[in-house]
Short mmCIF file of C-alpha atoms and ligand atoms in Angstrom, two decimals:
data_model
loop_
_atom_site.label_atom_id
_atom_site.label_comp_id
_atom_site.label_asym_id
_atom_site.label_seq_id
_atom_site.Cartn_x
_atom_site.Cartn_y
_atom_site.Cartn_z
CA UNK I 1 71.72 115.54 64.57
CA UNK I 2 72.61 112.59 66.77
CA UNK I 3 72.01 112.41 70.52
CA UNK I 4 74.50 111.65 73.25
CA UNK I 5 73.15 111.02 76.75
CA UNK I 6 75.47 111.29 79.74
CA UNK I 7 74.22 109.64 82.92
CA UNK I 8 75.52 111.63 85.90
CA UNK I 9 76.10 115.34 86.42
CA UNK I 10 79.27 114.92 88.45
CA UNK I 11 82.92 115.68 87.76
CA UNK I 12 83.31 113.37 84.77
CA UNK I 13 79.86 113.99 83.26
CA UNK I 14 80.26 117.77 83.34
CA UNK I 15 83.86 117.78 82.15
CA UNK I 16 82.69 115.75 79.17
CA UNK I 17 79.84 118.17 78.44
CA UNK I 18 82.26 121.06 78.88
CA UNK I 19 84.50 119.62 76.16
CA UNK I 20 82.02 118.67 73.45
CA UNK I 21 81.40 121.52 71.05
CA UNK I 22 79.70 119.90 68.12
CA UNK I 23 77.08 120.71 65.54
CA UNK I 24 76.55 117.01 64.98
CA UNK I 25 75.70 115.98 68.52
CA UNK I 26 72.98 117.05 70.92
CA UNK I 27 74.29 116.37 74.44
CA UNK I 28 71.98 115.73 77.40
CA UNK I 29 73.14 115.17 80.98
CA UNK I 30 70.69 113.21 83.15
CA UNK I 31 71.25 113.91 86.83
CA UNK I 32 69.16 112.40 89.60
CA UNK I 33 69.82 115.20 92.11
CA UNK I 34 68.41 118.73 92.18
CA UNK I 35 71.86 120.25 91.86
CA UNK I 36 74.97 119.32 89.87
CA UNK I 37 78.49 118.43 91.02
CA UNK I 38 77.66 117.79 94.65
CA UNK I 39 80.79 115.74 95.27
CA UNK I 40 82.99 118.38 93.69
CA UNK I 41 81.30 120.86 96.04
CA UNK I 42 82.50 119.01 99.15
CA UNK I 43 85.80 117.86 97.64
CA UNK I 44 89.05 118.88 99.29
CA UNK I 45 87.18 120.09 102.36
CA UNK I 46 85.21 122.55 100.18
CA UNK I 47 88.41 123.80 98.48
CA UNK I 48 88.46 121.16 95.67
CA UNK I 49 91.87 119.58 95.20
CA UNK I 50 91.43 119.75 91.45
CA UNK I 51 94.59 117.87 90.38
CA UNK I 52 98.16 117.07 91.37
CA UNK I 53 101.20 118.82 89.89
CA UNK I 54 102.76 115.57 88.73
CA UNK I 55 103.39 116.05 85.02
CA UNK I 56 105.00 112.77 84.09
CA UNK I 57 102.29 110.20 83.22
CA UNK I 58 104.60 107.31 84.19
CA UNK I 59 105.02 108.83 87.68
CA UNK I 60 101.38 109.87 87.86
CA UNK I 61 99.96 106.38 87.34
CA UNK I 62 101.83 105.14 90.44
CA UNK I 63 99.18 106.90 92.55
CA UNK I 64 96.41 104.65 91.19
CA UNK I 65 96.28 101.30 93.01
CA UNK I 66 93.60 100.28 90.51
CA UNK I 67 93.90 101.52 86.95
CA UNK I 68 97.58 102.45 86.75
CA UNK I 69 98.33 100.37 83.66
CA UNK I 70 95.19 101.43 81.81
CA UNK I 71 95.48 105.14 82.62
CA UNK I 72 98.90 105.55 81.04
CA UNK I 73 97.45 106.08 77.57
CA UNK I 74 94.65 108.25 78.99
CA UNK I 75 97.16 110.55 80.72
CA UNK I 76 99.27 110.67 77.58
CA UNK I 77 96.24 112.33 76.00
CA UNK I 78 95.20 114.61 78.89
CA UNK I 79 97.25 115.02 82.05
CA UNK I 80 97.54 117.49 84.97
CA UNK I 81 99.40 120.05 82.82
CA UNK I 82 96.38 120.02 80.48
CA UNK I 83 94.03 120.44 83.45
CA UNK I 84 95.96 123.54 84.52
CA UNK I 85 95.81 124.90 81.00
CA UNK I 86 92.11 124.08 80.61
CA UNK I 87 91.20 126.10 83.69
CA UNK I 88 93.68 128.89 82.84
CA UNK I 89 91.98 129.30 79.45
CA UNK I 90 88.77 129.94 81.36
CA UNK I 91 90.45 132.49 83.63
CA UNK I 92 90.42 130.19 86.64
CA UNK I 93 93.60 130.70 88.61
CA UNK I 94 94.94 127.59 90.29
CA UNK I 95 97.70 127.34 92.88
CA UNK I 96 100.02 124.46 93.71
CA UNK I 97 100.72 123.78 97.38
CA UNK I 98 104.02 122.44 98.76
CA UNK I 99 102.83 118.84 98.56
CA UNK I 100 101.89 119.23 94.86
CA UNK I 101 98.14 119.40 95.46
CA UNK I 102 96.45 121.94 93.20
CA UNK I 103 93.50 124.09 94.35
CA UNK I 104 91.65 127.10 92.93
CA UNK I 105 93.20 130.32 94.21
CA UNK I 106 89.81 131.20 95.70
CA UNK I 107 90.05 128.11 97.93
CA UNK I 108 86.44 127.44 96.96
CA UNK I 109 85.11 124.44 95.04
CA UNK I 110 82.33 126.72 93.76
CA UNK I 111 84.90 128.29 91.40
CA UNK I 112 85.41 124.90 89.73
CA UNK I 113 81.68 124.18 89.67
CA UNK I 114 80.94 127.56 88.06
CA UNK I 115 83.63 126.99 85.41
CA UNK I 116 82.29 123.54 84.49
CA UNK I 117 78.66 124.70 84.42
CA UNK I 118 79.55 127.73 82.32
CA UNK I 119 81.56 125.68 79.79
CA UNK I 120 78.85 123.01 79.48
CA UNK I 121 76.11 125.59 79.00
CA UNK I 122 78.22 127.47 76.47
CA UNK I 123 78.47 124.23 74.48
CA UNK I 124 74.67 123.97 74.52
CA UNK I 125 74.58 120.91 76.79
CA UNK I 126 71.09 120.26 78.15
CA UNK I 127 70.99 119.37 81.83
CA UNK I 128 67.96 117.49 83.11
CA UNK I 129 67.93 117.50 86.90
CA UNK I 130 65.85 115.25 89.17
CA UNK I 131 65.98 112.63 86.44
CA UNK I 132 67.12 109.33 87.92
CA UNK I 133 67.92 106.67 85.35
CA UNK I 134 66.16 103.40 86.17
CA UNK I 135 66.99 101.24 83.15
CA UNK I 136 69.00 100.97 79.93
CA UNK I 137 68.02 98.93 76.88
CA UNK I 138 70.01 98.58 73.68
CA UNK I 139 68.53 97.53 70.39
CA UNK I 140 70.72 97.19 67.32
CA UNK I 141 70.70 100.94 66.64
CA UNK I 142 69.94 103.01 69.71
CA UNK I 143 69.91 103.00 73.49
CA UNK I 144 66.64 103.46 75.34
CA UNK I 145 67.20 105.18 78.67
CA UNK I 146 64.37 104.86 81.16
CA UNK I 147 64.07 107.47 83.88
CA UNK I 148 61.39 107.85 86.54
CA UNK I 149 59.32 110.16 84.34
CA UNK I 150 60.28 109.66 80.69
CA UNK I 151 62.25 107.57 78.23
CA UNK I 152 65.14 108.89 76.12
CA UNK I 153 66.40 107.47 72.81
CA UNK I 154 70.08 108.03 72.25
CA UNK I 155 72.72 107.11 69.67
CA UNK I 156 75.56 107.04 72.17
CA UNK I 157 75.66 106.73 75.94
CA UNK I 158 78.23 107.71 78.54
CA UNK I 159 77.83 106.32 82.04
CA UNK I 160 79.42 108.76 84.49
CA UNK I 161 77.22 107.99 87.49
CA UNK I 162 79.96 107.56 90.11
CA UNK I 163 79.80 104.72 92.58
CA UNK I 164 76.09 103.95 92.31
CA UNK I 165 74.95 100.43 93.12
CA UNK I 166 71.77 100.94 91.07
CA UNK I 167 73.74 101.89 87.96
CA UNK I 168 76.18 99.01 88.46
CA UNK I 169 73.21 96.65 88.60
CA UNK I 170 71.86 98.09 85.33
CA UNK I 171 75.29 97.88 83.63
CA UNK I 172 75.72 94.34 84.83
CA UNK I 173 72.36 93.60 83.18
CA UNK I 174 73.89 94.79 79.89
CA UNK I 175 76.57 92.11 80.22
CA UNK I 176 79.43 94.03 81.89
CA UNK I 177 81.32 92.59 84.85
CA UNK I 178 81.27 94.66 88.02
CA UNK I 179 84.21 94.20 90.40
CA UNK I 180 82.48 94.27 93.82
CA UNK I 181 82.87 97.70 95.43
CA UNK I 182 84.82 98.16 98.66
CA UNK I 183 85.80 101.40 100.41
CA UNK I 184 89.23 102.92 99.89
CA UNK I 185 90.99 105.76 101.76
CA UNK I 186 90.18 105.11 105.39
CA UNK I 187 91.95 105.25 108.74
CA UNK I 188 92.71 102.26 110.97
CA UNK I 189 90.98 101.54 114.29
CA UNK I 190 93.35 100.21 116.91
CA UNK I 191 93.31 99.95 120.68
CA UNK I 192 96.74 99.48 122.22
CA UNK I 193 98.24 100.75 125.47
CA UNK I 194 101.12 102.31 123.58
CA UNK I 195 98.66 104.72 121.87
CA UNK I 196 96.70 105.73 124.99
CA UNK I 197 96.06 109.49 125.19
CA UNK I 198 98.47 110.24 122.37
CA UNK I 199 95.98 111.65 119.83
CA UNK I 200 97.58 114.36 117.72
CA UNK I 201 101.12 112.98 117.99
CA UNK I 202 102.75 112.24 114.66
CA UNK I 203 105.82 110.37 113.46
CA UNK I 204 107.08 111.97 110.24
CA UNK I 205 109.20 109.02 109.10
CA UNK I 206 107.39 105.82 109.99
CA UNK I 207 107.68 102.56 108.06
CA UNK I 208 104.57 100.41 107.95
CA UNK I 209 104.15 96.81 106.94
CA UNK I 210 101.08 94.54 106.71
CA UNK I 211 102.73 91.12 106.32
CA UNK I 212 99.40 89.40 105.65
CA UNK I 213 98.83 91.60 102.56
CA UNK I 214 102.54 91.90 101.65
CA UNK I 215 102.13 95.68 101.67
CA UNK I 216 104.65 98.31 102.77
CA UNK I 217 104.41 102.10 103.00
CA UNK I 218 106.45 104.83 104.60
CA UNK I 219 105.72 108.41 105.53
CA UNK I 220 103.96 110.41 108.16
CA UNK I 221 101.86 108.54 110.74
CA UNK I 222 99.35 110.24 113.00
CA UNK I 223 97.87 108.88 116.23
CA UNK I 224 94.15 109.63 116.54
CA UNK I 225 91.42 109.08 119.14
CA UNK I 226 90.50 105.80 117.56
CA UNK I 227 93.81 104.55 116.18
CA UNK I 228 96.05 105.56 113.32
CA UNK I 229 95.83 107.99 110.41
CA UNK I 230 98.12 110.20 108.32
CA UNK I 231 99.38 109.91 104.74
CA UNK I 232 101.16 106.58 105.23
CA UNK I 233 97.99 104.93 106.61
CA UNK I 234 95.79 106.37 103.86
CA UNK I 235 98.17 105.04 101.22
CA UNK I 236 98.10 101.60 102.85
CA UNK I 237 94.30 101.69 103.04
CA UNK I 238 94.12 102.49 99.35
CA UNK I 239 96.67 99.95 98.17
CA UNK I 240 95.21 97.26 100.42
CA UNK I 241 91.53 98.24 100.06
CA UNK I 242 90.43 94.85 98.76
CA UNK I 243 92.55 92.70 101.08
CA UNK I 244 91.48 94.79 104.10
CA UNK I 245 87.80 94.33 103.22
CA UNK I 246 88.36 90.61 102.80
CA UNK I 247 89.93 90.43 106.28
CA UNK I 248 86.93 92.34 107.65
CA UNK I 249 89.43 95.02 108.67
CA UNK I 250 91.25 92.71 111.09
CA UNK I 251 94.97 92.38 110.50
CA UNK I 252 98.36 92.98 112.11
CA UNK I 253 100.23 96.18 111.32
CA UNK I 254 103.97 96.34 111.97
CA UNK I 255 105.38 99.78 112.67
CA UNK I 256 108.92 101.02 112.62
CA UNK I 257 108.25 104.38 114.30
CA UNK I 258 111.70 105.80 113.60
CA UNK I 259 112.77 104.18 110.30
CA UNK I 260 115.89 102.78 111.94
CA UNK I 261 117.37 99.30 112.16
CA UNK I 262 117.15 97.35 115.43
CA UNK I 263 120.97 97.28 115.81
CA UNK I 264 121.20 101.01 115.21
CA UNK I 265 118.70 101.74 117.98
CA UNK I 266 120.62 99.46 120.35
CA UNK I 267 123.88 101.16 119.44
CA UNK I 268 122.29 104.56 119.98
CA UNK I 269 121.03 103.50 123.44
CA UNK I 270 124.41 102.16 124.40
CA UNK I 271 126.15 105.38 123.31
CA UNK I 272 123.75 107.40 125.49
CA UNK I 273 124.42 105.02 128.40
CA UNK I 274 128.19 105.57 128.08
CA UNK I 275 127.87 109.32 127.70
CA UNK I 276 125.21 109.91 130.43
CA UNK I 277 125.11 106.91 132.79
CA UNK I 278 123.22 108.83 135.50
CA UNK I 279 120.49 110.09 133.14
CA UNK I 280 116.98 108.75 133.79
CA UNK I 281 115.62 106.44 131.07
CA UNK I 282 112.31 108.36 131.21
CA UNK I 283 114.02 111.66 130.31
CA UNK I 284 116.07 110.23 127.44
CA UNK I 285 115.41 111.89 124.06
CA UNK I 286 115.98 109.45 121.22
CA UNK I 287 115.33 110.27 117.52
CA UNK I 288 113.04 113.19 118.48
CA UNK I 289 110.44 110.70 119.71
CA UNK I 290 107.64 112.63 121.46
CA UNK I 291 108.10 112.40 125.23
CA UNK I 292 104.53 111.16 125.83
CA UNK I 293 105.02 108.26 123.46
CA UNK I 294 108.38 107.39 125.04
CA UNK I 295 106.73 107.31 128.48
CA UNK I 296 103.80 105.15 127.24
CA UNK I 297 106.25 102.78 125.62
CA UNK I 298 108.38 102.35 128.74
CA UNK I 299 105.25 101.77 130.84
CA UNK I 300 103.91 99.24 128.34
CA UNK I 301 107.25 97.44 128.46
CA UNK I 302 107.08 97.59 132.31
CA UNK I 303 110.40 99.41 132.49
CA UNK I 304 110.51 101.34 135.75
CA UNK I 305 112.25 104.67 136.40
CA UNK I 306 116.00 104.01 136.50
CA UNK I 307 119.29 105.41 135.25
CA UNK I 308 120.67 104.45 131.86
CA UNK I 309 123.51 102.58 133.57
CA UNK I 310 120.89 100.37 135.26
CA UNK I 311 119.13 99.53 132.00
CA UNK I 312 119.59 95.83 131.31
CA UNK I 313 120.32 94.18 127.97
CA UNK I 314 116.86 92.62 127.78
CA UNK I 315 115.24 96.01 128.41
CA UNK I 316 117.39 97.65 125.71
CA UNK I 317 116.38 94.89 123.32
CA UNK I 318 112.71 95.41 124.14
CA UNK I 319 112.98 99.17 123.48
CA UNK I 320 114.79 98.62 120.17
CA UNK I 321 112.27 95.97 119.15
CA UNK I 322 109.28 98.18 120.00
CA UNK I 323 110.67 101.19 118.19
CA UNK I 324 111.51 99.24 115.05
CA UNK I 325 108.87 96.52 115.00
CA UNK I 326 105.73 97.23 117.07
CA UNK I 327 102.94 94.84 116.17
CA UNK I 328 99.50 96.40 116.49
CA UNK I 329 96.20 94.66 115.88
CA UNK I 330 93.88 96.62 113.58
CA UNK I 331 90.24 96.00 114.42
CA UNK I 332 88.26 98.19 112.01
CA UNK I 333 88.25 101.30 109.88
CA UNK I 334 87.00 104.88 110.11
CA UNK I 335 86.29 107.55 107.52
CA UNK I 336 88.98 110.09 106.72
CA UNK I 337 87.53 113.64 106.90
CA UNK I 338 84.40 112.28 105.17
CA UNK I 339 86.61 111.70 102.13
CA UNK I 340 86.45 108.27 100.62
CA UNK I 341 86.37 106.68 97.23
CA UNK I 342 85.23 103.29 96.09
CA UNK I 343 87.54 100.62 94.81
CA UNK I 344 85.56 98.46 92.42
CA UNK I 345 83.26 99.07 89.48
CA UNK I 346 83.18 98.19 85.79
CA UNK I 347 85.94 95.70 85.01
CA UNK I 348 88.78 97.45 83.18
CA UNK I 349 89.37 94.49 80.88
CA UNK I 350 86.06 95.32 79.21
CA UNK I 351 87.05 98.90 78.28
CA UNK I 352 89.10 100.17 75.33
CA UNK I 353 91.15 102.91 77.00
CA UNK I 354 92.02 104.60 73.70
CA UNK I 355 88.40 105.81 73.62
CA UNK I 356 86.92 104.73 77.00
CA UNK I 357 84.41 102.71 74.97
CA UNK I 358 82.95 99.40 76.06
CA UNK I 359 84.50 96.43 74.28
CA UNK I 360 81.17 94.63 74.62
CA UNK I 361 78.64 97.23 73.49
CA UNK I 362 79.42 99.74 70.74
CA UNK I 363 78.68 103.43 71.48
CA UNK I 364 78.68 102.83 75.26
CA UNK I 365 81.38 104.73 77.21
CA UNK I 366 82.39 104.99 80.86
CA UNK I 367 84.15 107.70 82.88
CA UNK I 368 84.90 108.33 86.55
CA UNK I 369 84.24 106.35 89.67
CA UNK I 370 81.83 103.98 87.92
CA UNK I 371 85.01 102.23 86.69
CA UNK I 372 87.27 100.04 88.81
CA UNK I 373 89.77 102.91 89.11
CA UNK I 374 90.70 104.84 92.21
CA UNK I 375 93.65 106.73 93.58
CA UNK I 376 95.44 107.99 96.65
CA UNK I 377 94.48 111.40 98.04
CA UNK I 378 96.07 114.41 96.38
CA UNK I 379 93.80 115.37 93.47
CA UNK I 380 94.38 112.13 91.56
CA UNK I 381 90.76 110.95 91.61
CA UNK I 382 89.46 114.10 89.97
CA UNK I 383 92.33 114.07 87.47
CA UNK I 384 91.24 110.59 86.35
CA UNK I 385 87.71 111.97 85.80
CA UNK I 386 88.96 114.95 83.77
CA UNK I 387 91.27 112.78 81.64
CA UNK I 388 88.78 109.99 80.93
CA UNK I 389 86.06 112.50 80.06
CA UNK I 390 88.44 114.36 77.74
CA UNK I 391 89.35 111.16 75.91
CA UNK I 392 85.63 110.47 75.35
CA UNK I 393 84.98 114.03 74.16
CA UNK I 394 87.30 113.47 71.18
CA UNK I 395 84.84 110.90 69.79
CA UNK I 396 82.05 113.47 69.49
CA UNK I 397 83.07 116.06 66.93
C1 LIG G 401 84.21 114.16 100.73
C2 LIG G 401 85.00 113.86 99.49
C3 LIG G 401 86.03 114.70 99.15
C4 LIG G 401 86.78 114.42 97.99
N1 LIG G 401 87.79 115.30 97.70
C5 LIG G 401 88.51 115.06 96.56
C6 LIG G 401 89.52 115.99 96.16
O1 LIG G 401 89.72 117.06 96.77
N2 LIG G 401 90.24 115.68 95.06
C7 LIG G 401 90.03 114.54 94.31
O2 LIG G 401 90.73 114.31 93.32
N3 LIG G 401 89.04 113.69 94.65
C8 LIG G 401 88.28 113.92 95.74
N4 LIG G 401 87.27 113.06 96.06
C9 LIG G 401 86.92 112.00 95.09
C10 LIG G 401 86.18 112.64 93.90
O3 LIG G 401 85.24 113.58 94.39
C11 LIG G 401 85.46 111.57 93.07
O4 LIG G 401 86.43 110.65 92.63
C12 LIG G 401 84.75 112.21 91.85
O5 LIG G 401 83.81 113.18 92.26
C13 LIG G 401 84.05 111.14 91.05
O6 LIG G 401 83.39 111.77 89.97
P1 LIG G 401 82.29 111.00 89.09
O7 LIG G 401 81.90 111.94 88.03
O8 LIG G 401 82.81 109.68 88.71
O9 LIG G 401 81.12 110.73 90.10
P2 LIG G 401 80.25 111.74 90.96
O10 LIG G 401 80.97 113.01 91.16
O11 LIG G 401 79.82 110.96 92.14
O12 LIG G 401 79.01 112.05 90.02
C14 LIG G 401 78.09 111.06 89.66
C15 LIG G 401 76.76 111.72 89.47
O13 LIG G 401 75.84 110.76 88.95
C16 LIG G 401 74.59 110.94 89.55
N5 LIG G 401 73.85 109.69 89.48
C17 LIG G 401 74.09 108.53 90.13
N6 LIG G 401 73.16 107.59 89.79
C18 LIG G 401 72.33 108.19 88.92
C19 LIG G 401 71.17 107.75 88.22
N7 LIG G 401 70.67 106.52 88.39
N8 LIG G 401 70.53 108.62 87.39
C20 LIG G 401 71.01 109.88 87.20
N9 LIG G 401 72.10 110.35 87.85
C21 LIG G 401 72.75 109.51 88.70
C22 LIG G 401 74.94 111.35 90.98
O14 LIG G 401 73.87 112.03 91.60
C23 LIG G 401 76.16 112.24 90.76
O15 LIG G 401 75.82 113.59 90.59
C24 LIG G 401 86.51 113.29 97.20
C25 LIG G 401 85.46 112.44 97.55
C26 LIG G 401 84.69 112.73 98.68
C27 LIG G 401 83.56 111.81 99.04
#
């Protein structure tokens, strides 16, 4: 019987163990922690957003700023529909929320952990906890895996150790290129008078642009205590993770708060002026803009209380310009609900995505966050782990 060692008892490591049922392979998971699947435990705020109900691989890959091209073949082999089926076969009921995120019906990540543990144990996978890997050597035949208290010989090796700098250092020692890790999925820090005391206010249809990075996003924008958050910001942070890190999180963000053209806003103002000339500019309701934001904006533009008929052309222009093209200086980043992933990891050029095997070292495989693959929020990161692990499992029959 041959031996397969999996480094890392996280989402990808366990899904792999849960899918290898073989009389030819003895499977051992080496996990440095006392308990398995700790990230799955806290995922989705403890509810585990297990996948996303996007069933077209070509659509699905658009949610991966890094890895989209490579994952197409992986998702053609195992995609969210397969994830749903996999859990259904194990009597785990999943539910899809309005935004396509999929959770266990229990709303508890423990349900997912229990299912993975059960399936891995049923397959006879050995799990060695408190076993941190400290080195990997490869001779012509086998791998030698050094841990703090013993050495393992293995015929094949899967590295599923997440975003671990120690493991990246070891892999780099084996000859693989590591794309330097940077955080992804964060919110933007920004101090600007227009945002003062507006935390909690959201704009459902904002358009965002970072000219310096040539990046655009649209969607819901949320004002927070420290700056800006919401789905549109998280998408920008993910797509621009590397550029943002390079700028040391200092860049200009342009915001169209209402997704309207400058001329349209001016036209709208002028129609209100004709219809209600005696109305106060401070009580005007334009595009459902929250009243507190409208007031902040007028004060920032130094427009005093006056009737619409007294509003000058320059002032109208300033309002239209602010609503359609505010320029805010971003000065840093903050964590989003403790959820973050790492952009960076093993260079994708060095992996054969038909098998997830290293192109440099035979019998060495990678899955999960250890690779330079990451996604937007919505269950996509875990789906990549499930799919990559499944592809590997087919090599061990
Ligand atoms: C707070 C939070 C919430 C999240 N929520 C979601 C969500 O709801 N949906 C979603 O899709 N994604 C979510 N993510 C992202 C998702 O959890 C990760 O992408 C996924 O867990 C990565 O799985 P992995 O197997 O690659 O790595 P991990 O789950 O990190 O597992 C790697 C394992 O390897 C072990 N290890 C590391 N080094 C060694 C070593 N030297 N020796 C032995 N073992 C080692 C670690 O202890 C760990 O157990 C969330 C992330 C965070 C931080």
